[in-house]
Short mmCIF file of C-alpha atoms in Angstrom, two decimals:
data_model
loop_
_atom_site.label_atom_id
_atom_site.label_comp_id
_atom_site.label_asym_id
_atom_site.label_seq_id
_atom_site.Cartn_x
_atom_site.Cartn_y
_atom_site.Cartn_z
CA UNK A 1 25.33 -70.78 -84.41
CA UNK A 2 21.55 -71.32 -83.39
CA UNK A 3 19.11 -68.58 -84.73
CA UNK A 4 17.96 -66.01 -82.34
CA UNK A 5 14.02 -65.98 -82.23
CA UNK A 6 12.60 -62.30 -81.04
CA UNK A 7 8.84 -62.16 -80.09
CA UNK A 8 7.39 -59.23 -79.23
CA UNK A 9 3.58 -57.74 -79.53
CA UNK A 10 4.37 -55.82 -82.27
CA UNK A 11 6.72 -56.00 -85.32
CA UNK A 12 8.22 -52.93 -85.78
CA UNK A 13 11.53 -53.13 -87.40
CA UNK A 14 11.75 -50.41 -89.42
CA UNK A 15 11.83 -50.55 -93.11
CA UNK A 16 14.45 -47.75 -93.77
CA UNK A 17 16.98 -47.58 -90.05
CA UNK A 18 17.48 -44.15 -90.51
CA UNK A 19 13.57 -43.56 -89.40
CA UNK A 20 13.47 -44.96 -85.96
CA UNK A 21 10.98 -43.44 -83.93
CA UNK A 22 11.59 -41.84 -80.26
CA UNK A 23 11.31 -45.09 -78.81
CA UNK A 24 14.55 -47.75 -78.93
CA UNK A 25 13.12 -51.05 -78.31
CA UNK A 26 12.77 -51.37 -82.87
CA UNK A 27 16.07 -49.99 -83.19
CA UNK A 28 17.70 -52.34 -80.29
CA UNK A 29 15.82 -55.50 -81.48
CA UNK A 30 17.12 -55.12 -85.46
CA UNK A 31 20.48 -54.38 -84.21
CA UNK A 32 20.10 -57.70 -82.81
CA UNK A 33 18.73 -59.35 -85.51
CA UNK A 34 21.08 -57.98 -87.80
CA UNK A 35 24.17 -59.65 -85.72
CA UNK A 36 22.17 -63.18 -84.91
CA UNK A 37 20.80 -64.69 -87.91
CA UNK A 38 16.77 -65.34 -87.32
CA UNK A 39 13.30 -63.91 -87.46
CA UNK A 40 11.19 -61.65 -85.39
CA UNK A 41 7.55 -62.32 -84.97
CA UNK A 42 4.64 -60.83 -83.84
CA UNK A 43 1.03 -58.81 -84.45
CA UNK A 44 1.30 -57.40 -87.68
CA UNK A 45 -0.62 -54.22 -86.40
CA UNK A 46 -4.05 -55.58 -89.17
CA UNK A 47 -7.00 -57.45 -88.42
CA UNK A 48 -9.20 -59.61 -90.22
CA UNK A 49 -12.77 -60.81 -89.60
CA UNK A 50 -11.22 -64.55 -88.17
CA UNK A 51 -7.67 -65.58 -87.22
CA UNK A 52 -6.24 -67.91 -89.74
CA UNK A 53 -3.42 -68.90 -87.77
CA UNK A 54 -0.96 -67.52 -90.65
CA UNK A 55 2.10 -65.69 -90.72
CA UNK A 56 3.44 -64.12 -93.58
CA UNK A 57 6.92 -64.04 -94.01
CA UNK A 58 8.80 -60.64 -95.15
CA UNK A 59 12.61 -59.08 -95.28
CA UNK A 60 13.05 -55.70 -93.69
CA UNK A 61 16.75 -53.98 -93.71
CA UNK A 62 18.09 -56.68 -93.78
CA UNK A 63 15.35 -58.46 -90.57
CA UNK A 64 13.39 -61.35 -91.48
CA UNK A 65 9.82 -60.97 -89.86
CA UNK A 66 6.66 -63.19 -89.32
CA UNK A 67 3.48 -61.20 -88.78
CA UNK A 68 0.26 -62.62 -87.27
CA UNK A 69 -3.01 -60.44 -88.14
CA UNK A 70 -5.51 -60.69 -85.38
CA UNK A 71 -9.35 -60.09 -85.06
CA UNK A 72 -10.82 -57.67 -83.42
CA UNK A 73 -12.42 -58.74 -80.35
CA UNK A 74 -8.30 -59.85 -79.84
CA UNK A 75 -6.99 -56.67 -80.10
CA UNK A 76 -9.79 -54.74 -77.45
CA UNK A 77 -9.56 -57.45 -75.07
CA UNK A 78 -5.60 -58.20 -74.84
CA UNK A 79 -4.17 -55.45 -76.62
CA UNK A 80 -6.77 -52.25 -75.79
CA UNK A 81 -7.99 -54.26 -72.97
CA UNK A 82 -5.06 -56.43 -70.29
CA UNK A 83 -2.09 -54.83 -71.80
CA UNK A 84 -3.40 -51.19 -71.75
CA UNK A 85 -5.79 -50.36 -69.55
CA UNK A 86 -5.10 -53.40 -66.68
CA UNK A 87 -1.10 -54.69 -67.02
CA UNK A 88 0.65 -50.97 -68.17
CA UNK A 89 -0.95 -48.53 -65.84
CA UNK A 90 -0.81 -51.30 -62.99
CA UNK A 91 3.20 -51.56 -63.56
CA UNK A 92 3.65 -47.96 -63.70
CA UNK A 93 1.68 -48.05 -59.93
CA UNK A 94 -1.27 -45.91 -61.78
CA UNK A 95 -4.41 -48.68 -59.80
CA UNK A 96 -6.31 -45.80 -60.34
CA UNK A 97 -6.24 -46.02 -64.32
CA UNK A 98 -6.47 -49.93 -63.96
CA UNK A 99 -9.29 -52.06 -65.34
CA UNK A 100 -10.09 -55.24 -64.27
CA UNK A 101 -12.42 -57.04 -66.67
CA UNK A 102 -12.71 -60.75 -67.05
CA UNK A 103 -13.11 -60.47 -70.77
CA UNK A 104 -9.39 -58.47 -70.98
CA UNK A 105 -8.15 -61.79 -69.28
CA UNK A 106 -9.66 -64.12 -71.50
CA UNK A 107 -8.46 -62.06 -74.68
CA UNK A 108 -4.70 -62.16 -73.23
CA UNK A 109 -4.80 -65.67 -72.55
CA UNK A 110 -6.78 -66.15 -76.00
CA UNK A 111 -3.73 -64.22 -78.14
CA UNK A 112 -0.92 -65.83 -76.11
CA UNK A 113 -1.97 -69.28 -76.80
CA UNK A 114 -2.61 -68.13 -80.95
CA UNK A 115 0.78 -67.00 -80.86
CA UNK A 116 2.09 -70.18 -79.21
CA UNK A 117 0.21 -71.96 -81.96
CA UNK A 118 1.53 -70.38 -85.09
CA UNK A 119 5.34 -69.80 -83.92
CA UNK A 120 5.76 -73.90 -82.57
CA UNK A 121 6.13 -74.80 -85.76
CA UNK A 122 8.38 -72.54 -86.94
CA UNK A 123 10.92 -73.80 -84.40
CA UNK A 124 14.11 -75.29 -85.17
CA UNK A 125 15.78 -77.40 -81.70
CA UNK A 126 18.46 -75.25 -81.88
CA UNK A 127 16.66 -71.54 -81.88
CA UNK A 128 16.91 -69.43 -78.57
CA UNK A 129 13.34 -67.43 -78.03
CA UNK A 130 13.99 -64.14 -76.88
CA UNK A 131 10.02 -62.90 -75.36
CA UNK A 132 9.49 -59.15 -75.05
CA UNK A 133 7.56 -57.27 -72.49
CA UNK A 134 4.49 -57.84 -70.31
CA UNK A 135 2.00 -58.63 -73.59
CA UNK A 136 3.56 -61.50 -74.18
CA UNK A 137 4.37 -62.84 -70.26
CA UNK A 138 2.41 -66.00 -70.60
CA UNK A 139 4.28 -67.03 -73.98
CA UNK A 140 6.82 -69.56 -72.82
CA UNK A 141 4.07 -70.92 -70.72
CA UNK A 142 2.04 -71.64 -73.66
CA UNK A 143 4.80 -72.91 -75.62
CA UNK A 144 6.24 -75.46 -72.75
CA UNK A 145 2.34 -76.89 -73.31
CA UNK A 146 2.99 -77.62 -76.63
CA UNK A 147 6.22 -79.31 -76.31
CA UNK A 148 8.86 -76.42 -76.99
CA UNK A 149 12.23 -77.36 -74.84
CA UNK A 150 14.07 -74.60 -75.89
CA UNK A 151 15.85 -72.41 -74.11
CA UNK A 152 13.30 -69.15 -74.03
CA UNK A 153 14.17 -65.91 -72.03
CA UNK A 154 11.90 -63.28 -71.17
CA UNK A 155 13.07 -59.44 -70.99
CA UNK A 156 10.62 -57.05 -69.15
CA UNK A 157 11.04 -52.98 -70.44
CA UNK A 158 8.52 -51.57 -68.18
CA UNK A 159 9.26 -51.80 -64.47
CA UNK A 160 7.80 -54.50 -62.01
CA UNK A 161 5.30 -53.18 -59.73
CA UNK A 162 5.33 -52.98 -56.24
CA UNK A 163 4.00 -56.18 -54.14
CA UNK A 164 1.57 -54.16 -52.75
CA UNK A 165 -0.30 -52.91 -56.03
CA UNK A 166 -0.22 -56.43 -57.88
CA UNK A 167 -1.56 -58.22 -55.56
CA UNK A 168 -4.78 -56.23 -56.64
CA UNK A 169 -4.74 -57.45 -59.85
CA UNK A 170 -7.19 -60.41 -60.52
CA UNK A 171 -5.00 -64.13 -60.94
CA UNK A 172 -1.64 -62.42 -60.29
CA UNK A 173 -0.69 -65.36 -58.92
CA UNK A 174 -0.54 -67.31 -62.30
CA UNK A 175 0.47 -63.97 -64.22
CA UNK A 176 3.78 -64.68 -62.24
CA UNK A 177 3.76 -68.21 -62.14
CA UNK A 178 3.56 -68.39 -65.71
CA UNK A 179 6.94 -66.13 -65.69
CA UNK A 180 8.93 -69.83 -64.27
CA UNK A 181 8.47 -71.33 -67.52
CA UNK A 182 11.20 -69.04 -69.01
CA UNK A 183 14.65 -70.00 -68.38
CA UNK A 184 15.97 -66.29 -67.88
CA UNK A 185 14.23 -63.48 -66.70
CA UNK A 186 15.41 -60.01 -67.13
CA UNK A 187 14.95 -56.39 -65.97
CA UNK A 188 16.37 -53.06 -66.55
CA UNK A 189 17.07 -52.35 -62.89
CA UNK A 190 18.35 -53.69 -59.78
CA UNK A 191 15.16 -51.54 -58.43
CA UNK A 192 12.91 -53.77 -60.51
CA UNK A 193 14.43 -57.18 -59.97
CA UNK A 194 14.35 -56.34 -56.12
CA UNK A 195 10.74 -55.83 -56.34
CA UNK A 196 9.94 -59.17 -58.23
CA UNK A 197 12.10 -60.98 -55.81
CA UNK A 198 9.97 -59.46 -53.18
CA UNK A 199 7.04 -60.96 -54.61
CA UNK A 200 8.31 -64.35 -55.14
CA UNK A 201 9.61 -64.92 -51.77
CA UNK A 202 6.38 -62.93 -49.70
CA UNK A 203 3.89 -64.07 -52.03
CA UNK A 204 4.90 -67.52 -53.74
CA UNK A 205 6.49 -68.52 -50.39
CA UNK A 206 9.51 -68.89 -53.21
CA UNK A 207 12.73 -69.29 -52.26
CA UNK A 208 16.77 -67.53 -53.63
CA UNK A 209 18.54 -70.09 -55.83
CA UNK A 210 22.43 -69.02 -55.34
CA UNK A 211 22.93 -65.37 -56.30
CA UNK A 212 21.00 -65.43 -59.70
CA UNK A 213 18.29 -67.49 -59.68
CA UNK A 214 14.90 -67.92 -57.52
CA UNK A 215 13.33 -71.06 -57.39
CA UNK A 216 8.81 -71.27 -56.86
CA UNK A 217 6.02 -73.16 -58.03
CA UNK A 218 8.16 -76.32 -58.58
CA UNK A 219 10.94 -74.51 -60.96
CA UNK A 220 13.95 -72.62 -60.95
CA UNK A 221 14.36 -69.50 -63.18
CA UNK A 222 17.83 -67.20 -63.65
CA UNK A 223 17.06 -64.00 -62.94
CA UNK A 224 19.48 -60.56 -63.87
CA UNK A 225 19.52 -57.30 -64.56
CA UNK A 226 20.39 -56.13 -68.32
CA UNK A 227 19.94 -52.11 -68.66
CA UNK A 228 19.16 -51.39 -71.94
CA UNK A 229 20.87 -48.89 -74.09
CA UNK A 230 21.19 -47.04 -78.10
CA UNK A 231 22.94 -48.22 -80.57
CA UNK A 232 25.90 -45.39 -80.01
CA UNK A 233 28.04 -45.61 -83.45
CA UNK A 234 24.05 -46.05 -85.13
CA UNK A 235 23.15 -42.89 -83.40
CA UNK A 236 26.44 -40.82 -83.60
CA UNK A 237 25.87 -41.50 -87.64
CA UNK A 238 22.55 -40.30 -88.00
CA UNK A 239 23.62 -37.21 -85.61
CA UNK A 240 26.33 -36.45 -87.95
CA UNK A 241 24.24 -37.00 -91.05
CA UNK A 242 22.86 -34.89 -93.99
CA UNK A 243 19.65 -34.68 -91.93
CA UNK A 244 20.63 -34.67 -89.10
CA UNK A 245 22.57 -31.97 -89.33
CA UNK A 246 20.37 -29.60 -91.69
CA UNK A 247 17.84 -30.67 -88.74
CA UNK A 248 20.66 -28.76 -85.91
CA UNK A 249 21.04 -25.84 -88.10
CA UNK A 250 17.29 -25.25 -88.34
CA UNK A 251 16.89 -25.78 -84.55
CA UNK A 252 19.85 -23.36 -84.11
CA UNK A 253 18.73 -20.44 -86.34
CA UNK A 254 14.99 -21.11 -84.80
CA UNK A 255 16.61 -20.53 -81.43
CA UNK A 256 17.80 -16.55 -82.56
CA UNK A 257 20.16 -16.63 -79.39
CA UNK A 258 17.40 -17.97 -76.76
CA UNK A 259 18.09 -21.28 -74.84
CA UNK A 260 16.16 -24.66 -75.88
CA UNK A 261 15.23 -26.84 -74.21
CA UNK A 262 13.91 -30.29 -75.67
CA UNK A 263 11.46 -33.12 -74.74
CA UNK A 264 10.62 -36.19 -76.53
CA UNK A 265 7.56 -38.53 -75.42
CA UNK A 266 5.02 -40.36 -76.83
CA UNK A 267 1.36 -39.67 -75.48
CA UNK A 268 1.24 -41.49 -71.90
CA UNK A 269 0.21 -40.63 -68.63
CA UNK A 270 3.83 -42.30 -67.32
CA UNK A 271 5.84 -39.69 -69.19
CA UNK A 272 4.52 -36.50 -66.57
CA UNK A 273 4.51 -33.95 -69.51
CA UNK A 274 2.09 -32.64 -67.25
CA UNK A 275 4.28 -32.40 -64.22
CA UNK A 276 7.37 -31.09 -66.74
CA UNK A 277 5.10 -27.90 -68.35
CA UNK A 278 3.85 -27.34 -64.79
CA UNK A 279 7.02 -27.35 -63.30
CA UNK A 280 8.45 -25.20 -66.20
CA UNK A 281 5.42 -22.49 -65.59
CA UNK A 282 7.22 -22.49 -62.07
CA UNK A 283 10.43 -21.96 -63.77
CA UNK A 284 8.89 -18.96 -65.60
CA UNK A 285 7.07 -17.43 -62.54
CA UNK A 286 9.97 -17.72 -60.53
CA UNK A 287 12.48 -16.73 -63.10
CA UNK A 288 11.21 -13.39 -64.80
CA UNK A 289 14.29 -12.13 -65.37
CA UNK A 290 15.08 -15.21 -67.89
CA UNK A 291 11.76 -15.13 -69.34
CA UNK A 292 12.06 -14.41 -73.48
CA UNK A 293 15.41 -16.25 -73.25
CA UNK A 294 14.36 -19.83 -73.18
CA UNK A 295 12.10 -21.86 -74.55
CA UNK A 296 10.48 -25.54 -74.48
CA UNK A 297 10.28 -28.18 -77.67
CA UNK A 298 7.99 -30.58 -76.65
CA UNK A 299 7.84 -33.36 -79.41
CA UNK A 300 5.08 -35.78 -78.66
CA UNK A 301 3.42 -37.97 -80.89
CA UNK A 302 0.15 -39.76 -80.50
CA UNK A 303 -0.33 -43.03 -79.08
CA UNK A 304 -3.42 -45.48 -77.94
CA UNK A 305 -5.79 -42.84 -79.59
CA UNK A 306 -8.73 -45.32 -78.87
CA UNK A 307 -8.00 -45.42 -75.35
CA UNK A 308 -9.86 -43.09 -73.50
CA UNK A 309 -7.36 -42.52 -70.97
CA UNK A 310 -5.12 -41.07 -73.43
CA UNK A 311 -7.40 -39.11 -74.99
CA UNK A 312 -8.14 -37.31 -71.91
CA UNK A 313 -4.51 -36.85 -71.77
CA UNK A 314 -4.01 -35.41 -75.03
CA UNK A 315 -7.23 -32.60 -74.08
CA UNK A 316 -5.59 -31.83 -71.13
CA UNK A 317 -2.00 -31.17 -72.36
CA UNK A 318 -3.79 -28.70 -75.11
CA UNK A 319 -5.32 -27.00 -72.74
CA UNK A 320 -1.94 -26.85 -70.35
CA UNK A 321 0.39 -25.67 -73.37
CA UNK A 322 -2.02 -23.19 -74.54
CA UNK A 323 -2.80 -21.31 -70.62
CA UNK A 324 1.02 -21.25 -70.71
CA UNK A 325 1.73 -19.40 -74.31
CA UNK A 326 -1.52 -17.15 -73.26
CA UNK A 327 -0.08 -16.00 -69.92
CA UNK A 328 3.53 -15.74 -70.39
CA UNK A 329 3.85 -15.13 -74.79
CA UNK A 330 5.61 -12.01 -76.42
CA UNK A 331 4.89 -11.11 -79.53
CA UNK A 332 8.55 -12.19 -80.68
CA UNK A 333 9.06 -15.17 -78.48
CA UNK A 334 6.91 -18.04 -77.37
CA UNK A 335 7.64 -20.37 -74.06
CA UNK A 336 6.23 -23.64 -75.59
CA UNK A 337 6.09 -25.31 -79.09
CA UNK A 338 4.48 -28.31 -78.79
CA UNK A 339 4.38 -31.07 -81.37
CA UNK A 340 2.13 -34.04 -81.58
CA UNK A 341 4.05 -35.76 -84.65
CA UNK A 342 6.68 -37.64 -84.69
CA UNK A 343 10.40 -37.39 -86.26
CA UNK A 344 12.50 -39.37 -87.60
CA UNK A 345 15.91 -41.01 -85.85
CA UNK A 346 18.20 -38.47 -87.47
CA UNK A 347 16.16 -35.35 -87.44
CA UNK A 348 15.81 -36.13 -83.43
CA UNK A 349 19.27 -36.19 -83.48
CA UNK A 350 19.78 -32.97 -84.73
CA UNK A 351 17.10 -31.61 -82.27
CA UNK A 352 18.55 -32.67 -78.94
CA UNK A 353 22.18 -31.31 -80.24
CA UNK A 354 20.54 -28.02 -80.67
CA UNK A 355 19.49 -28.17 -77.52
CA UNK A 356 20.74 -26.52 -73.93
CA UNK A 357 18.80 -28.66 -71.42
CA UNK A 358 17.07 -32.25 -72.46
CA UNK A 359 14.21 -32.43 -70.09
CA UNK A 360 13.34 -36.49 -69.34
CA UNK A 361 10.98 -36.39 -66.61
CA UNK A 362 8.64 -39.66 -66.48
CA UNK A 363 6.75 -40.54 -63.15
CA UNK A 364 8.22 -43.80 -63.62
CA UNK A 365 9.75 -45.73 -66.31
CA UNK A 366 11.51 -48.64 -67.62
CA UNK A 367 14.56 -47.02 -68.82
CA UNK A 368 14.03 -44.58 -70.98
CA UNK A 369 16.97 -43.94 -73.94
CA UNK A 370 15.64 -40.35 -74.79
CA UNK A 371 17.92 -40.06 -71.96
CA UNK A 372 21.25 -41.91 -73.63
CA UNK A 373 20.03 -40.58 -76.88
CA UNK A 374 19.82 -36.93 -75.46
CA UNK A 375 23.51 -37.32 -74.33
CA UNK A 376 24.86 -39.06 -77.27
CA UNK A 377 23.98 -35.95 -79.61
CA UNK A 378 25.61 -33.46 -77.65
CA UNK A 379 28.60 -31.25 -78.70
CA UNK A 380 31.61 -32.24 -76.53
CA UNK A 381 33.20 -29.01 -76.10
CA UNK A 382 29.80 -27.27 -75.05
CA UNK A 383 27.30 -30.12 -73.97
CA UNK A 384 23.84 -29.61 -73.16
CA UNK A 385 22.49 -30.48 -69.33
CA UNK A 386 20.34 -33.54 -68.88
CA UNK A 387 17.38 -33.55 -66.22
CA UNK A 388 16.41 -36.61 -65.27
CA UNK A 389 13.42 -38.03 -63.09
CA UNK A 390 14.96 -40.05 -60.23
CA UNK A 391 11.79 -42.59 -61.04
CA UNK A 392 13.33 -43.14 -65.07
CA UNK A 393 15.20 -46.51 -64.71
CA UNK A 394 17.97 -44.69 -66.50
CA UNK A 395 18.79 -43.06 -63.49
CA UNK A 396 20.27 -45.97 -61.38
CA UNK A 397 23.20 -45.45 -64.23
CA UNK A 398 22.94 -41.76 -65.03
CA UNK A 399 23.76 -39.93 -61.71
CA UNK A 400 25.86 -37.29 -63.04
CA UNK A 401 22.14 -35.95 -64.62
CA UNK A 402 20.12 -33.67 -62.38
CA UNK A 403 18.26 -36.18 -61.08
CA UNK A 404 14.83 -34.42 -59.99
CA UNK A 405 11.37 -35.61 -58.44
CA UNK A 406 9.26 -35.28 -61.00
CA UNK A 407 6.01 -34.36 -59.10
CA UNK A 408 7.39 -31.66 -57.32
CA UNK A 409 7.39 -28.15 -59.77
CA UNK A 410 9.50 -26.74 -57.40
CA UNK A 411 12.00 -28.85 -57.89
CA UNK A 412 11.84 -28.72 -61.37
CA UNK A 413 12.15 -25.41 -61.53
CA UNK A 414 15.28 -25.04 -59.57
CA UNK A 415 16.53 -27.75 -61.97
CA UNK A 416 15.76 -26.29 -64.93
CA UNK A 417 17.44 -22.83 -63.65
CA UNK A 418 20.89 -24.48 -62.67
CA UNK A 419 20.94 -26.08 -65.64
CA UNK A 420 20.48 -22.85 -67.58
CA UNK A 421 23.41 -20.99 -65.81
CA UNK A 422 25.74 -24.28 -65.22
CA UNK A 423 29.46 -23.34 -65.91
CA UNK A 424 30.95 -25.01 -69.08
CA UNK A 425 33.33 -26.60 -67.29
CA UNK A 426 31.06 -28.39 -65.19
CA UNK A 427 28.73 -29.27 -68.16
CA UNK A 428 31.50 -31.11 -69.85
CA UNK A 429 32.91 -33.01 -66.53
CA UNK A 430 29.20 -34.56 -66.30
CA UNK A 431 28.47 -34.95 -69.99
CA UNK A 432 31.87 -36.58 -69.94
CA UNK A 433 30.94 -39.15 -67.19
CA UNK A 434 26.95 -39.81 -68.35
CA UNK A 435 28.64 -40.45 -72.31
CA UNK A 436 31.07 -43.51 -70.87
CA UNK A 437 27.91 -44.80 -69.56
CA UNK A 438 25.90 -44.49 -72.72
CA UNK A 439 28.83 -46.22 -74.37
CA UNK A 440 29.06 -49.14 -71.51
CA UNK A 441 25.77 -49.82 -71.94
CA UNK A 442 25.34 -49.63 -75.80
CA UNK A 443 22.70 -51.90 -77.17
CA UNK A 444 25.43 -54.38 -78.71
CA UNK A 445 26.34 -55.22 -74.55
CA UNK A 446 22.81 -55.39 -74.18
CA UNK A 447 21.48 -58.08 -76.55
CA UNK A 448 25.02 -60.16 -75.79
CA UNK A 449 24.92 -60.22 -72.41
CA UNK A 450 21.49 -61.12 -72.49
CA UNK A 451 21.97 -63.90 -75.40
CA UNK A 452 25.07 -65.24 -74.19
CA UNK A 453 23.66 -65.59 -70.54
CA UNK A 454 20.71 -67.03 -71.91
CA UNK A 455 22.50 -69.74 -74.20
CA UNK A 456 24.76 -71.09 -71.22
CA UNK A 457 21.78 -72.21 -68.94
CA UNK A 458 21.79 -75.97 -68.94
CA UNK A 459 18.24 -77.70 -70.38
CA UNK A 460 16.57 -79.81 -68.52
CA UNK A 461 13.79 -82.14 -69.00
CA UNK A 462 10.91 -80.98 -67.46
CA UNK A 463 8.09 -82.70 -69.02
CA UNK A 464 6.57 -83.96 -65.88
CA UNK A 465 5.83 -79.98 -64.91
CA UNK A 466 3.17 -78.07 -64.66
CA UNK A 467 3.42 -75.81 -68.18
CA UNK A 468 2.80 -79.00 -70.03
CA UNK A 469 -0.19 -79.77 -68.66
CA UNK A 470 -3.29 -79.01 -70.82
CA UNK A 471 -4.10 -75.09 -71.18
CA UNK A 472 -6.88 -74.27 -68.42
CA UNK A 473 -9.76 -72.69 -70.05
CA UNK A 474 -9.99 -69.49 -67.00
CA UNK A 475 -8.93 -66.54 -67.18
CA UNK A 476 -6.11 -64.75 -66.57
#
């Protein structure tokens, strides 16, 4: 069987699996690894003073990894720089928080032509190249221009963006034309698929290619929607662990009879903590009769410190957690505990079982599998509620959640009360319904629909194309 070839910004396949972090996309992309021999590369996270073009070689669990080290001025302009502060907020339709600078485009083209570079010759004919997230868009691009024919598929974790709001961005036109030198293009969502179809066809003057493909810029590119999930029997293991469950009996005892209620995000602007602990202060001014008998876990850890945006963030979620603990606080009791560290894979486990109501309330999203995750852990004879923003990309699948609008507190509130006083009965029938969906979509469906689709499209020699025509020195 051909080796599998992941590429993603950065290499994080964790060195011990029972330590996965909040997010899935390391856990998902070692699961696949682990079933399809082959290597994942990427940044190594370092820098030195001038890119050697190197990649050392290492073994983690079990992964084999290549990591690139960049330089400096690469990681402010196309890490700090385009896929920060211009490409993320843009696709989460924050143009407010989006930065157009020439330099950011020069650094992304700059780092997606290095990476071209040092993984070419690492190819084998046979290797599928599996291209993760918008960092890396331009990547197949860059390899097609140095000769690569192999079949190369790009997944996308974030959503697409509205045609409206990228058109605002600088050279979007060759952002997306670069996306035709894949051979399969996938999204988490019909939502998001929709929306880069609408692009194509409006903007590209492109044209459908039978039901799965679209066909602009003088190619054709498959196009289909692969929703993301956990690794279930993974995740029911380190639920059921020794930490995992020493981790549920502290949250338990910690509760002393009160309800908890859990959220887990990393720092970002995308994730609406802000929205969730304003719409829970509704919940508590509404609600006084249930105040002192529930309380919020909000796990966060940091992320893109250096970015000012975030640290703005950070100040302001300080200030919001404390004016909440001030105003409503006991001396026995507490409405908000708010963590900025992180946890391991097992210990979260143990958290979200303990846990009455799992509060996943982003202003939009890609997917989002604190959601599946939240929903694996739970007890089936007394399950916890899930509240979910209808703007998560989990909730095209997860409709048996209380699916909420995130910016309204109101609404919130009213969510978070039925979800306190929802009969057992009715718990378990939607627990029972939102579980067969975290099992349908389990990561193992995930990475073989994706690999298997992606192995059956026919090569063709397209030499004479654009892609292999010499890189243009512009920006992107």
């Amino acid at each position: 069987m051909s080796r599998l070839i992941v590429v993603s910004n950065r290499v994080s396949a964790p060195k011990d699996p029972a330590a996965g972090s909040a997010g899935g996309l390391a856990m998902a992309l070692s699961a696949a690894l682990r079933t399809y021999d082959g290597l994942w590369f990427g940044w190594s996270g370092e820098t030195v003073e001038h890119f050697t073009g190197e990649a050392k070689i290492e073994d983690r669990a079990g992964v084999t990894v290549a990591l690139v080290d960049l330089e400096p001025q690469d990681v402010d302009e196309y890490y700090n720089g385009y896929a920060n502060k211009t490409l993320w907020p843009l696709f989460h339709h924050r143009v407010d928080l989006t930065a157009y600078e020439r330099s950011y485009g020069e650094g992304y083209e700059r780092v997606n032509q290095r990476f071209a570079e040092v993984l070419a010759p690492m190819l084998e004919p046979d290797d599928v190249i599996w291209v993760h997230d918008y960092h890396l868009i331009p990547m197949a691009r860059d390899l097609r221009r140095l000769g690569v024919t192999n079949r190369i598929g790009f997944f996308l974790h974030t959503p697409w963006p509205v045609r409206q709001l990228l058109v605002t961005l600088p050279h979007h036109r060759r952002l997306v034309e670069s996306l035709f030198a894949y051979d399969l293009i996938g999204f988490q969502t019909e939502e998001w698929l929709d929306l880069f179809r609408d692009y194509v066809i409006s903007e590209a003057r492109g044209e459908l290619a039978g039901d799965n493909g679209l066909e602009a810029f003088g190619r054709k590119v498959c196009v289909g929607v692969y929703p993301i999930g956990i690794d279930v029997e993974d995740f029911l293991d380190a639920r059921d662990s020794p930490a995992g469950l020493r981790t549920y009996d502290r949250m338990a005892a910690s509760s002393a009879f009160r309800s908890m209620m859990v959220g887990v995000d990393r720092l970002d602007y995308s994730k609406g903590l802000e929205e969730r602990m304003l719409g829970y202060e509704q919940f508590l001014h509404d609600n006084a009769e249930l105040r002192g008998d529930v309380f919020l876990v909000q796990v966060t850890p940091i992320s893109r410190d250096d970015v000012d945006t975030y640290q703005d963030i950070r100040a302001r979620l300080d200030a919001l957690a404390g004016r909440i603990n001030g105003e409503y606080a006991d001396m026995d009791w507490q409405p908000i505990r708010y963590l900025n560290r992180g946890y391991r894979r097992d210990q979260l486990a143990g958290i979200y079982r303990a846990a009455r109501v799992g509060l996943v309330t982003p202003l939009r999203d890609g997917m989002n599998l604190v959601a599946k995750e939240y929903v694996a852990a739970q007890n089936p004879d007394d399950p916890g509620v899930l509240i979910l923003s209808r703007f998560a990309g989990a909730a095209e699948q997860m409709g048996e959640a209380l699916l909420v609008n995130p910016f309204s507190r109101e609404e919130l509130s009213d969510a978070i009360k039925m979800a306190l006083t929802m009969p057992r009965e009715e718990r378990i029938r939607k627990w029972t319904a939102l579980m067969k969906v975290v099992r349908d979509t389990d990561v193992g469906i995930w990475r073989d629909d994706f690999v298997q689709a992606l192995r059956s499209i026919d090569v063709v020699d397209d030499s004479d194309r654009p892609f292999h025509q010499h890189p243009r020195a512009d920006a992107a």
